[in-house]
mmCIF file of C-alpha atoms and ligand atoms in Angstrom:
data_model
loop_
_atom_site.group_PDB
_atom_site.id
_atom_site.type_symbol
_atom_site.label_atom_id
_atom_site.label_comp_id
_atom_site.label_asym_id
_atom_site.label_seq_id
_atom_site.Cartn_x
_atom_site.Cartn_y
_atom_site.Cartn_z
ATOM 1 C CA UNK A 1 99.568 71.668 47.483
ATOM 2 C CA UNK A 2 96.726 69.381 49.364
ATOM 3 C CA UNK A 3 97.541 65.741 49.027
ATOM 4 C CA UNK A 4 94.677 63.524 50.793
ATOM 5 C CA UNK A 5 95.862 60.058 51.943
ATOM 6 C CA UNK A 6 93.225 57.936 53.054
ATOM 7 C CA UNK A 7 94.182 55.367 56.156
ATOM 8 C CA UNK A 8 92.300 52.001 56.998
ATOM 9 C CA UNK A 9 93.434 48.660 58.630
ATOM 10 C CA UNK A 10 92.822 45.255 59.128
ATOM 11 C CA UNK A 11 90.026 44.159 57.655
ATOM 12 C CA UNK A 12 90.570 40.311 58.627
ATOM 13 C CA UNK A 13 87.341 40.267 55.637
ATOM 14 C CA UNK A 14 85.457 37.007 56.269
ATOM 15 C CA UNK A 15 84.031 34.348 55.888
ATOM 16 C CA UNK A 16 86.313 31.284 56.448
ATOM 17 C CA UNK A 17 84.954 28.520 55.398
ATOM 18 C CA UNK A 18 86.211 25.137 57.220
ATOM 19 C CA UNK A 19 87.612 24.047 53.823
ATOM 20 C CA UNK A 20 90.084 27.018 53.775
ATOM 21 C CA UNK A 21 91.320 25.435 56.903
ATOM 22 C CA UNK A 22 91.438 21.751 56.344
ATOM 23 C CA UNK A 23 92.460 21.493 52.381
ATOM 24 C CA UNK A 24 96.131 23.336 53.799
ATOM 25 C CA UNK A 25 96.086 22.041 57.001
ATOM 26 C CA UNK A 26 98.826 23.780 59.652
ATOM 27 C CA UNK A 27 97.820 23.798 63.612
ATOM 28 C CA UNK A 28 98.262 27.552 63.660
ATOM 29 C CA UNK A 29 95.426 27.489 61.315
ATOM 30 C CA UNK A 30 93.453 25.464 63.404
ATOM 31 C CA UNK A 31 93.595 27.388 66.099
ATOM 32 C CA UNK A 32 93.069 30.441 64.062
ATOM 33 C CA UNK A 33 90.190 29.179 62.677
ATOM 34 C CA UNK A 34 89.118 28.409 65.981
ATOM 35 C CA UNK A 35 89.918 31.874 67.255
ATOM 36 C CA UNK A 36 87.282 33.025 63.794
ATOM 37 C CA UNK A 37 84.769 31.470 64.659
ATOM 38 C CA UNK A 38 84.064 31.518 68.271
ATOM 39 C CA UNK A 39 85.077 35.088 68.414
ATOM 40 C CA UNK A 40 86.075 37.290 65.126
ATOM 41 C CA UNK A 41 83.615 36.418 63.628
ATOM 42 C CA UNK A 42 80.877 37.716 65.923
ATOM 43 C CA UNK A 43 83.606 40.755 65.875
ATOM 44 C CA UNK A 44 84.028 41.337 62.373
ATOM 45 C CA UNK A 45 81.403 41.747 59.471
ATOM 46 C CA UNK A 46 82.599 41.580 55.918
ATOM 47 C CA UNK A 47 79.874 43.913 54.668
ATOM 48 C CA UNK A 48 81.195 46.908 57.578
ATOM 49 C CA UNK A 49 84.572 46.985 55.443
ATOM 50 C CA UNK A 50 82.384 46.984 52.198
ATOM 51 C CA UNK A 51 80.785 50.358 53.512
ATOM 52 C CA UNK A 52 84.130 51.742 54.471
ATOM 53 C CA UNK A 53 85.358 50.992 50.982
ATOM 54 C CA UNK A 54 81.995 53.151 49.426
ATOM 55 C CA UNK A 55 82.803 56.089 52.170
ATOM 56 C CA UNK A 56 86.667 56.713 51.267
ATOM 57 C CA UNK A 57 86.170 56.791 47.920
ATOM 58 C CA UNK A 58 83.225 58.773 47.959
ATOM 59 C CA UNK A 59 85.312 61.385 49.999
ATOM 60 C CA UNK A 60 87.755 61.189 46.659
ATOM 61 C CA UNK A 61 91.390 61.156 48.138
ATOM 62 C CA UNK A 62 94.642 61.044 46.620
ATOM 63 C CA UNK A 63 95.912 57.628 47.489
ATOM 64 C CA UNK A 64 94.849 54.682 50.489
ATOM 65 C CA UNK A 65 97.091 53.339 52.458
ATOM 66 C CA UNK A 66 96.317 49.822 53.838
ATOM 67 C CA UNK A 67 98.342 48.471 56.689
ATOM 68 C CA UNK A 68 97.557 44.976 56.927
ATOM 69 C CA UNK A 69 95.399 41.958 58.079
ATOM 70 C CA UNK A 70 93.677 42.231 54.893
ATOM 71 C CA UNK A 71 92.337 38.573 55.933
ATOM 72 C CA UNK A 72 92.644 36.153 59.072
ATOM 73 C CA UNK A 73 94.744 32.332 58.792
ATOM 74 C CA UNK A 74 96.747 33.307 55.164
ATOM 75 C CA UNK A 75 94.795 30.507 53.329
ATOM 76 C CA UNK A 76 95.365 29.690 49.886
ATOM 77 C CA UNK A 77 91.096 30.514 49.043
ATOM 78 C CA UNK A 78 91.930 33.640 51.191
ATOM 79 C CA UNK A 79 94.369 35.744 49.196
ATOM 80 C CA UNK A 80 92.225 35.856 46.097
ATOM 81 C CA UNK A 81 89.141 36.835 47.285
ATOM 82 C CA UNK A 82 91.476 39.909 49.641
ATOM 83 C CA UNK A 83 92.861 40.831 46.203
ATOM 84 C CA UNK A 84 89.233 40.898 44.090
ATOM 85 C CA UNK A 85 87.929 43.065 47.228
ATOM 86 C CA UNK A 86 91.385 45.249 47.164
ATOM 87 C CA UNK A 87 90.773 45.934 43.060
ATOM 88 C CA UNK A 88 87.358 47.552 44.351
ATOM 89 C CA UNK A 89 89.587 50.520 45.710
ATOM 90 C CA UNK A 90 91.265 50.850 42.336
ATOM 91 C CA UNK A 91 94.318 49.783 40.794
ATOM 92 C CA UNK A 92 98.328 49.821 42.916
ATOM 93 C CA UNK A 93 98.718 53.199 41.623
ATOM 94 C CA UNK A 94 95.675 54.382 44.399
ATOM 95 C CA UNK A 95 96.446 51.797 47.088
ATOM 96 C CA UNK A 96 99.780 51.362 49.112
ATOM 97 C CA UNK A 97 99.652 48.329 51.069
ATOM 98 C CA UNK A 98 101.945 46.689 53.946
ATOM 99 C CA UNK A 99 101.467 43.408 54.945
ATOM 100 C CA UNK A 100 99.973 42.315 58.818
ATOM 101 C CA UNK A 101 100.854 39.255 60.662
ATOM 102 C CA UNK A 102 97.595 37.520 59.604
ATOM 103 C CA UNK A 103 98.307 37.954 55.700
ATOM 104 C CA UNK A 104 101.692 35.855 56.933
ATOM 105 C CA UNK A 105 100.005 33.514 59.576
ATOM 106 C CA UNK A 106 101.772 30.531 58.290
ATOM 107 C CA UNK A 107 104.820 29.843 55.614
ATOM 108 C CA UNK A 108 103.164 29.863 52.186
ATOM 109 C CA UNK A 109 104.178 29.052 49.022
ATOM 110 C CA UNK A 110 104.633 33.114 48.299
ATOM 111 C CA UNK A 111 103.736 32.710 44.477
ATOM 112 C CA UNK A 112 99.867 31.892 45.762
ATOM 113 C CA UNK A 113 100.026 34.345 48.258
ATOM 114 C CA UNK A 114 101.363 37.714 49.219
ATOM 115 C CA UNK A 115 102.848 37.753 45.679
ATOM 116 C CA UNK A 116 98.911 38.423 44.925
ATOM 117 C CA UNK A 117 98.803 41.950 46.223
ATOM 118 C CA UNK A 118 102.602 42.888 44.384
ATOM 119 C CA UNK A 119 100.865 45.393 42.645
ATOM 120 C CA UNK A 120 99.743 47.464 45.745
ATOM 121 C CA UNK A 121 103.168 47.005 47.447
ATOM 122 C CA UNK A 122 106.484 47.476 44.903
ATOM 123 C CA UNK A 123 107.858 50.790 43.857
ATOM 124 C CA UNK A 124 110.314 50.218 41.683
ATOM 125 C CA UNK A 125 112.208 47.981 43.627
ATOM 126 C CA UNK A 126 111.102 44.022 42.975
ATOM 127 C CA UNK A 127 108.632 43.834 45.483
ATOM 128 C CA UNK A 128 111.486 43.970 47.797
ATOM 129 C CA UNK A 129 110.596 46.137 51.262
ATOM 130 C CA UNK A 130 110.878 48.959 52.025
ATOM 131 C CA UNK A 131 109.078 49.904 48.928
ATOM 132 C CA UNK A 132 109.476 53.981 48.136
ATOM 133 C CA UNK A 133 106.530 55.524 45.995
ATOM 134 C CA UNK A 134 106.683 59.051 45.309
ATOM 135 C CA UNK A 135 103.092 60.550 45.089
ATOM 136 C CA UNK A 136 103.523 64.743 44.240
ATOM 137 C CA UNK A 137 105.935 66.123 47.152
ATOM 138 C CA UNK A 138 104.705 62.769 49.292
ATOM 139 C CA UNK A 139 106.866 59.838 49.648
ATOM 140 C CA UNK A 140 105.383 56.684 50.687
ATOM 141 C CA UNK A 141 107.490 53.804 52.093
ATOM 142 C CA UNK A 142 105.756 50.612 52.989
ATOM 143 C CA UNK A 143 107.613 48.359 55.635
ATOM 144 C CA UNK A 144 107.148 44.822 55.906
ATOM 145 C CA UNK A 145 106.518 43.676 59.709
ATOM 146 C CA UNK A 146 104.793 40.114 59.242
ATOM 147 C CA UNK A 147 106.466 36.729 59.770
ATOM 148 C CA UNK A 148 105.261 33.515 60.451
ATOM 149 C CA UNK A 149 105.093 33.118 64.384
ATOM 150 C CA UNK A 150 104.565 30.550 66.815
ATOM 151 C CA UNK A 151 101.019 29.546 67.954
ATOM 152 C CA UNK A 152 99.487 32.402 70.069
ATOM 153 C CA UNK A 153 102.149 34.681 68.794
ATOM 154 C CA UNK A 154 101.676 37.386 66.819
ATOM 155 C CA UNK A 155 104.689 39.624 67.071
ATOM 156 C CA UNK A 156 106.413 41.142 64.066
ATOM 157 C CA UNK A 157 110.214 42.100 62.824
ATOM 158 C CA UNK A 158 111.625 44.444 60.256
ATOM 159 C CA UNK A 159 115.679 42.907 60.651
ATOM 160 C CA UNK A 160 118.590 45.591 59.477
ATOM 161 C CA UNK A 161 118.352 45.223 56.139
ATOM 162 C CA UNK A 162 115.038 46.949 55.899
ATOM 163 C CA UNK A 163 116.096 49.185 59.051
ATOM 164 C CA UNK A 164 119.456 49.927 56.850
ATOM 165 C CA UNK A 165 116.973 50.362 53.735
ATOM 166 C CA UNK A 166 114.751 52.750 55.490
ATOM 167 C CA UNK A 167 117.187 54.878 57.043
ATOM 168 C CA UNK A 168 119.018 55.865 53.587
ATOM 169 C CA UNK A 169 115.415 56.410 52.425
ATOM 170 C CA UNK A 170 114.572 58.633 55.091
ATOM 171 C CA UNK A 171 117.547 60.850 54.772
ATOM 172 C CA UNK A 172 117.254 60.947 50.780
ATOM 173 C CA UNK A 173 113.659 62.177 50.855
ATOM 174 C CA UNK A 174 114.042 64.581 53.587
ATOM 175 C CA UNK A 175 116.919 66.164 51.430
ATOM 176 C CA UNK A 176 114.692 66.213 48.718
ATOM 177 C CA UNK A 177 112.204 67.942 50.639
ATOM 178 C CA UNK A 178 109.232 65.413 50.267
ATOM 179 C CA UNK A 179 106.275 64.515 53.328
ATOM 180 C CA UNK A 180 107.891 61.075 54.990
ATOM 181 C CA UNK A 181 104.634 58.918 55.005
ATOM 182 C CA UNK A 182 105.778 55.339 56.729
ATOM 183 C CA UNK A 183 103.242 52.713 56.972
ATOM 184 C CA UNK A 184 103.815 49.446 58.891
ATOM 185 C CA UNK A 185 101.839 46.976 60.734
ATOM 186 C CA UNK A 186 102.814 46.593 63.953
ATOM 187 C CA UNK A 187 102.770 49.922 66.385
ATOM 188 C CA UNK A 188 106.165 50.955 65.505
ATOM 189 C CA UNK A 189 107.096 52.437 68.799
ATOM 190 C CA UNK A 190 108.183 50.106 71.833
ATOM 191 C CA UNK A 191 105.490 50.167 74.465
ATOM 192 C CA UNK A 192 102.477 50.296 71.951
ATOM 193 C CA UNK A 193 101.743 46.566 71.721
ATOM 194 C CA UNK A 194 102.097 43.679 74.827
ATOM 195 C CA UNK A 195 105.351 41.702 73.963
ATOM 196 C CA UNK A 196 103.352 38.587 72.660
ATOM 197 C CA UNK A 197 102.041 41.019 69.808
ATOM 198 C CA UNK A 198 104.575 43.666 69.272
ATOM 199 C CA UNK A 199 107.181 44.764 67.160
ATOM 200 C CA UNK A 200 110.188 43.053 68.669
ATOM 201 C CA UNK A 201 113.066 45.846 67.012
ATOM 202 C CA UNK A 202 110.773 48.548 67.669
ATOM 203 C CA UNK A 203 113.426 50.196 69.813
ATOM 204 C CA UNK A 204 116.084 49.966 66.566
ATOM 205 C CA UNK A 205 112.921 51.596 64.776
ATOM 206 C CA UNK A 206 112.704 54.259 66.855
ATOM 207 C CA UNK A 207 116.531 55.083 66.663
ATOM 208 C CA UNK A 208 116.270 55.401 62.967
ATOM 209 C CA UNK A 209 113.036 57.469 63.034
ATOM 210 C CA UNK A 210 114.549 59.990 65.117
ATOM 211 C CA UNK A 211 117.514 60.107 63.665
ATOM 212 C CA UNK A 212 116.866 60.205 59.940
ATOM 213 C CA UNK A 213 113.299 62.242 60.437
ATOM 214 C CA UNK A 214 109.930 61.245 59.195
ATOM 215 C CA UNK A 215 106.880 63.664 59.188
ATOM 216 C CA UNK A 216 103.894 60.408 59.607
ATOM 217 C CA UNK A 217 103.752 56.951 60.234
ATOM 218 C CA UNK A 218 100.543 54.892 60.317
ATOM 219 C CA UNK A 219 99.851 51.490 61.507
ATOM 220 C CA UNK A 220 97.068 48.410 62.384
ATOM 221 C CA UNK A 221 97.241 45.519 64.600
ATOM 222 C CA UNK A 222 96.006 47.198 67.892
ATOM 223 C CA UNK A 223 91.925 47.572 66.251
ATOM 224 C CA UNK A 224 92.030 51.054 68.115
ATOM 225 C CA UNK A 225 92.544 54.164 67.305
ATOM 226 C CA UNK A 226 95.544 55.783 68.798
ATOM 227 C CA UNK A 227 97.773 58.915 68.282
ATOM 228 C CA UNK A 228 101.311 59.160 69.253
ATOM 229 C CA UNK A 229 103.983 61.514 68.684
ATOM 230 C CA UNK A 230 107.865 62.560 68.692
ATOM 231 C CA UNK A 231 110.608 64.474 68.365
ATOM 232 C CA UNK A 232 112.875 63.707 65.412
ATOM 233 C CA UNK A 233 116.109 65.902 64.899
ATOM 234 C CA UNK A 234 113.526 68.691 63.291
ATOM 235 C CA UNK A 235 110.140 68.873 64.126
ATOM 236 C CA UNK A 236 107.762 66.652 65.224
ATOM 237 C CA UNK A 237 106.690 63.326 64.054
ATOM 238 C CA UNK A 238 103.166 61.859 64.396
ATOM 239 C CA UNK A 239 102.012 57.840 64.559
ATOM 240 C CA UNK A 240 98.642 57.186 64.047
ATOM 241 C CA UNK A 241 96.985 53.940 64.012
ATOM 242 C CA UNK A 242 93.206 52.818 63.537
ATOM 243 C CA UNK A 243 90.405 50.162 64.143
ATOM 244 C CA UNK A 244 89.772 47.390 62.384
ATOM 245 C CA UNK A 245 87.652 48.118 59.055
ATOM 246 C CA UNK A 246 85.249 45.560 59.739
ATOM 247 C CA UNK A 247 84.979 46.147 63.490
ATOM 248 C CA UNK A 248 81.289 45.954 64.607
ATOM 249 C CA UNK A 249 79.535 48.474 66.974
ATOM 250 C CA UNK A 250 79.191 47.484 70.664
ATOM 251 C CA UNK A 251 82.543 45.356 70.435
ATOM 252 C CA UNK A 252 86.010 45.382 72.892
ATOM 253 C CA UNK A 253 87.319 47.830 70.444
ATOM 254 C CA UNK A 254 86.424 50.519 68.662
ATOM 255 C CA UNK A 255 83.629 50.155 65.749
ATOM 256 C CA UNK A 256 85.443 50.508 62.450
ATOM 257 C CA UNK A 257 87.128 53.967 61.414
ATOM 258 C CA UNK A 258 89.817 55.266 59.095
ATOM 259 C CA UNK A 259 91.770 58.318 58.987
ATOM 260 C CA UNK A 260 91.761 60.980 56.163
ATOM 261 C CA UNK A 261 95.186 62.842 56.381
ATOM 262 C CA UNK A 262 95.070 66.178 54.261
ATOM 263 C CA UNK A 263 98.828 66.925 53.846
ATOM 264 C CA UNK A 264 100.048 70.608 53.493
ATOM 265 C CA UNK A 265 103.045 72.874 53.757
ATOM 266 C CA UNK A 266 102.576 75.841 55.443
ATOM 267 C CA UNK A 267 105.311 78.471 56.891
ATOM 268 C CA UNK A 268 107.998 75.970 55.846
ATOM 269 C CA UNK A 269 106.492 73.021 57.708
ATOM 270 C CA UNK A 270 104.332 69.961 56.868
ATOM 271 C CA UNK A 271 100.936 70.253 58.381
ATOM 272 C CA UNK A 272 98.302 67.273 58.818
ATOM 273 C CA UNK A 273 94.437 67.591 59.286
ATOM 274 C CA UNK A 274 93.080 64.775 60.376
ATOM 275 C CA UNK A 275 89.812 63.983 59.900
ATOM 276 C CA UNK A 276 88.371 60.856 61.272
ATOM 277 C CA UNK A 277 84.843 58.622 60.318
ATOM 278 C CA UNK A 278 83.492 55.973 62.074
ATOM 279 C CA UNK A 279 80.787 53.458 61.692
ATOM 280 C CA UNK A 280 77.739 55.218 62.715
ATOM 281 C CA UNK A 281 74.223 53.727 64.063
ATOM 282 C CA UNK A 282 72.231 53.983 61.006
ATOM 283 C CA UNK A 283 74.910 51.738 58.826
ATOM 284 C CA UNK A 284 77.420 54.246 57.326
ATOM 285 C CA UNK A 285 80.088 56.317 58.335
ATOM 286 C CA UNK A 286 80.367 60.032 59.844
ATOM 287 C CA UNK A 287 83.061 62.186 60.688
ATOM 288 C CA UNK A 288 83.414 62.470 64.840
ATOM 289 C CA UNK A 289 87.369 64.121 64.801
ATOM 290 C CA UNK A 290 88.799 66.163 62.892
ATOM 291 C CA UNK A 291 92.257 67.781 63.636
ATOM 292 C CA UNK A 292 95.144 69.519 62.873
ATOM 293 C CA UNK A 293 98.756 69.136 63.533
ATOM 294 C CA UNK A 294 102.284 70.315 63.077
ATOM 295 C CA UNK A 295 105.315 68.332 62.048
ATOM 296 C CA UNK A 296 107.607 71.146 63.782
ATOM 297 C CA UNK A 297 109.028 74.421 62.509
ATOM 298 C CA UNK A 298 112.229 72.531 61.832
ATOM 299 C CA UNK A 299 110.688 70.194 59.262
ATOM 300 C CA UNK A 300 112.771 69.283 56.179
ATOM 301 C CA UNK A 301 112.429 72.056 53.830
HETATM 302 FE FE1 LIG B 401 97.562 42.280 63.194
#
């Protein structure tokens, strides 16, 4: 069995238009907007996350995982056009999606927002996080990090019910013997993120993690690429996170990337190539990693 997940991240997908800030006005979306426009936006290019779009499904995976900032101050004119560019990857049965702090920038009527994307985020359950999907002998649980924050704040929180959620998850699909795929926002491990942006349980997280088991968990937020790993009570678990999708060449951060996991069982643990393609010069994108890891002898059989 080869199941191949395909991994991008905040696409904050422009433009903003002044109207989407001034027909709902909230200060945090002024000073969003302001943030757009005399900085994203010389950062981020809408047509970038259109070509990372054509390149993962031209490389035909399984599924797509996307973990958030699908756009930038959570605007009513914002969540439509997110969800019209989202349908381009296919319908919820290809794309898992979690939610970033900029899809929950301000409190929203839900019904004209997040609600939008239900159909990339519910498995069974409502709509209610975690959500479990069960893709071949991969399970897929989507957390749900973003909150509404104060100005200059961009932190996130998960709260015990979804920690309590997760954990029972966890331990029912590693019984079951199925590839623990968690994606969330916010770098779930303490340390990952400065404190204005990070995941303030992270630390409760962690404790379940490690405790429960999970073979993979992939996150946004940081626009970098970054590997990080640990020991759960078997084996070994691995964090990945990526760049933005839109991320220009030349920028703070890395140009835009995403990660295609190939997920196999070999010798009675899970095993995860990792191929990586980034924005190239001539406009497209080309693979520049590509590597291979365990999840531990001791992985759930
Ligand atoms: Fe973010």
């Amino acid at each position: 069995m080869l199941f191949r997940l395909a991994h991008f991240s905040d696409p904050h997908l422009g433009p903003m238009p002044l109207g989407d800030v001034f027909r709902d006005f909230a200060l945090k979306r002024l000073v969003g907007a302001g943030s757009w426009h005399f900085r994203r936006r010389g950062q981020h290019d809408a047509a970038i996350a259109d070509t990372l779009r054509k390149d993962i499904l031209a490389q035909a995976p399984d599924h797509v995982a996307c973990t958030g900032d699908l756009i930038n101050i959570a605007s009513y004119r914002e969540f439509p056009r997110a969800l019209n560019w989202l349908n381009g990857f296919g319908d919820g049965d290809f794309v898992s999606l979690c939610p970033g702090n900029h899809d929950a920038y301000v409190k929203i009527d839900a019904a004209r927002g997040l609600d939008l994307f239900s159909a990339y985020m519910t498995g069974g359950r409502d709509g209610a996080f975690p959500y479990l999907r069960l893709k071949r002998n991969v399970a897929i649980i989507g957390l749900n990090s973003a909150l509404p924050r104060g100005i200059g704040k961009a932190s996130g929180v998960l709260g015990d019910r979804q920690l309590n959620t997760l954990a029972t998850m966890l331990e029912d699909m590693g019984a079951r013997g199925f590839c623990r795929v968690v994606l969330i926002h916010h770098p779930p491990l303490a340390g990952l993120a400065p404190p204005r942006k990070a995941l303030q349980d992270a630390t409760a997280l962690t404790d379940v993690l490690k405790s429960k088991g999970v073979e993979l968990v992939l996150h946004g937020h940081n626009h970098e690429a970054m590997h990080n790993e640990f020991a759960v009570m078997k084996g070994t678990a691995h964090v990945f996170g990526v760049p933005s999708a839109s991320m220009r060449r030349g920028q703070k951060h890395g140009a835009a990337a995403w990660n295609l996991y190939a997920i196999s069982r070999s010798k009675g643990a899970w095993q995860i190539e990792v191929q990586t393609r980034e924005l190239a010069h001539g406009g497209g994108f080309a693979e520049i990693a590509n590597k291979s890891f365990s999840c531990g002898a001791g992985a759930t059989a």
